[in-house]
Amino acid sequence: MKNVFLRRKNILISAILILCIILSTLAFAQQDINDNENKVKNVILMIPDGMTIAHTTLARWYQGGEPLAMDELACGLVRTYSANNPITDSAPAATAYATGFKTQNRYLSIYPEMVSMPGVGQVEEKDFYKPIITILESAKRLGKSTGLVFTCQFPHATPAAFASHTDNRNDYESIAEQMVYNHVDVVLGGGYKYIDKNQRKDKEDLAGYLKQNGIFVTTNWQDAKNFFGQKIWGLFAQDAMHYDFDRKDAGEPSLAEMTQKAIQILSKNRNGFFLMIEGSQIDWASHANDPVGVVSEVLAFDKAVKVALDFAKSRDDTAIIIVPDHTNGGMTLGIGTTSIDSVLLNHFLKYIRRATRTAAGVEEILGNNKTDENIKKVVSQYYGIDNLTQDEINAIKNAPQGRLNYVLGPIISKRSYIGWTSNEHTGEEVVLYAYHPKDYIPRGVIENTEVCDYMAEILGIDLGSFNENAYISNIDLEEKGYNVSIDTSNPSNIQLVINKGSKKYIIPQNKNLVLEGSNQYKLKYVSVYIPSAKRFFVSSEIESLIK
């Protein structure tokens, strides 16, 4: 009887173990199903640069209290600090969204060497300045189409973070070259002069390179509207585009129109797409403390949000994330010691609603005709202000070129009871907005790096695998026994030179090319030179190429 009992006991234990395995397998299977349900083909990241709650409040009142298109998507807050400062600039802020890593101010999608903020992991010295693969670059490697839409010049910090790597966000010529050689499929915005051989210091014909690689290049919006191919760089201004209130006479498209065109082109790819859209000049208006510019650009951005949201809601494979990169200006509705009971809604809106140009637009209209009478006439015509003081007239007259908005903005703000604490970025959290067809969205207070983590998750991208051994530096190559040198004889074209036997391999900075005699090879990623550290980073498959 004892043996029978033991056999029954063993059978029962075995059955329990089998049941546990089955339940565990089912649980994992269910998790896989849930993960697959949350995945999408397309992600649209929208960045209203520098936008705060005060900005959206003012824009909402401007349109009669009607909700913004983005309002229904508000779901949390995002912490914006960089690796070395509680107040970030746009370069590390965009880097966090592009790579999932915090870096230091001025850096674009490279690891920092200076980390001083709590909770930010230290980087090993060998990885200082090393390029970090971006979500756009990863999406492209997976066969997705990629796009960047903005109203600034394309090498500016936010678009640049997704398709370039540098320790100097102001090195526009190098950044532009990297972005061109990164083969972004759709680029719509400003900055043609950075691909024009006649305007570049190094005389590189980047526009010609794009055309040779099957990309339609245009500066004309009508031509772009009529384009129905799959790759286009439409750069509709030599540098930055106009503010939305000022653009009509310039023949430039709106952010919403460019968004519509980008989606139309990118959605042709059955593998899906990644698209970043920036409301670039919300930030610039905030730097100038110009409330008219703020309203102009927030509403223009919100119209682009509606375009993207209409597209996403018409299908079940697209997610949208809307998130400012930082706050700017410390804008408030209410100023000084003014009694809250004495300021009515019309006091905030009176002059802003009358405005038909931003301060930057008014500067173009004034031109060189800055007589007292013409200043009073133009300011009255475009803002309805008829009581300029002599000090204000003198300030307008003496404003440096390109900086009149820093004078007119505060003049309008004072009369509109709108306060500002700064002409610079500030360090508060920003509002997170998100749409997902299955309502799988981040909530609560999150880090800016988690925005990238979320996008990678729903796209099914393992960013870690892309970053692992993606780049190798000249120092790494030397330690492995290669004969390596950096040729700086032409400052506009720094090159990494690798000698092996009778062969010499030349790797130009900012390109994805290797030259060996009359042979030319392409690398996965663009090569990056960091002058301050004398470090040259090259795509790691260079080793297999030169063996």
PDB file of N, CA, C and O in Angstrom, residues 17 21 438:
ATOM      1  N   LEU A  17       3.284  19.944 -11.417  1.00  0.00           N
ATOM      2  CA  LEU A  17       4.401  20.583 -12.112  1.00  0.00           C
ATOM      3  C   LEU A  17       4.045  20.881 -13.567  1.00  0.00           C
ATOM      4  O   LEU A  17       4.340  21.958 -14.091  1.00  0.00           O
ATOM      5  N   ILE A  21       3.797  24.507 -15.424  1.00  0.00           N
ATOM      6  CA  ILE A  21       4.504  24.831 -16.668  1.00  0.00           C
ATOM      7  C   ILE A  21       3.532  25.356 -17.709  1.00  0.00           C
ATOM      8  O   ILE A  21       3.791  26.339 -18.406  1.00  0.00           O
ATOM      9  N   LYS A 438      -4.499  51.650 -28.753  1.00  0.00           N
ATOM     10  CA  LYS A 438      -4.967  50.771 -27.669  1.00  0.00           C
ATOM     11  C   LYS A 438      -4.908  51.471 -26.314  1.00  0.00           C
ATOM     12  O   LYS A 438      -5.008  50.829 -25.270  1.00  0.00           O
TER      13      LYS A 438
END
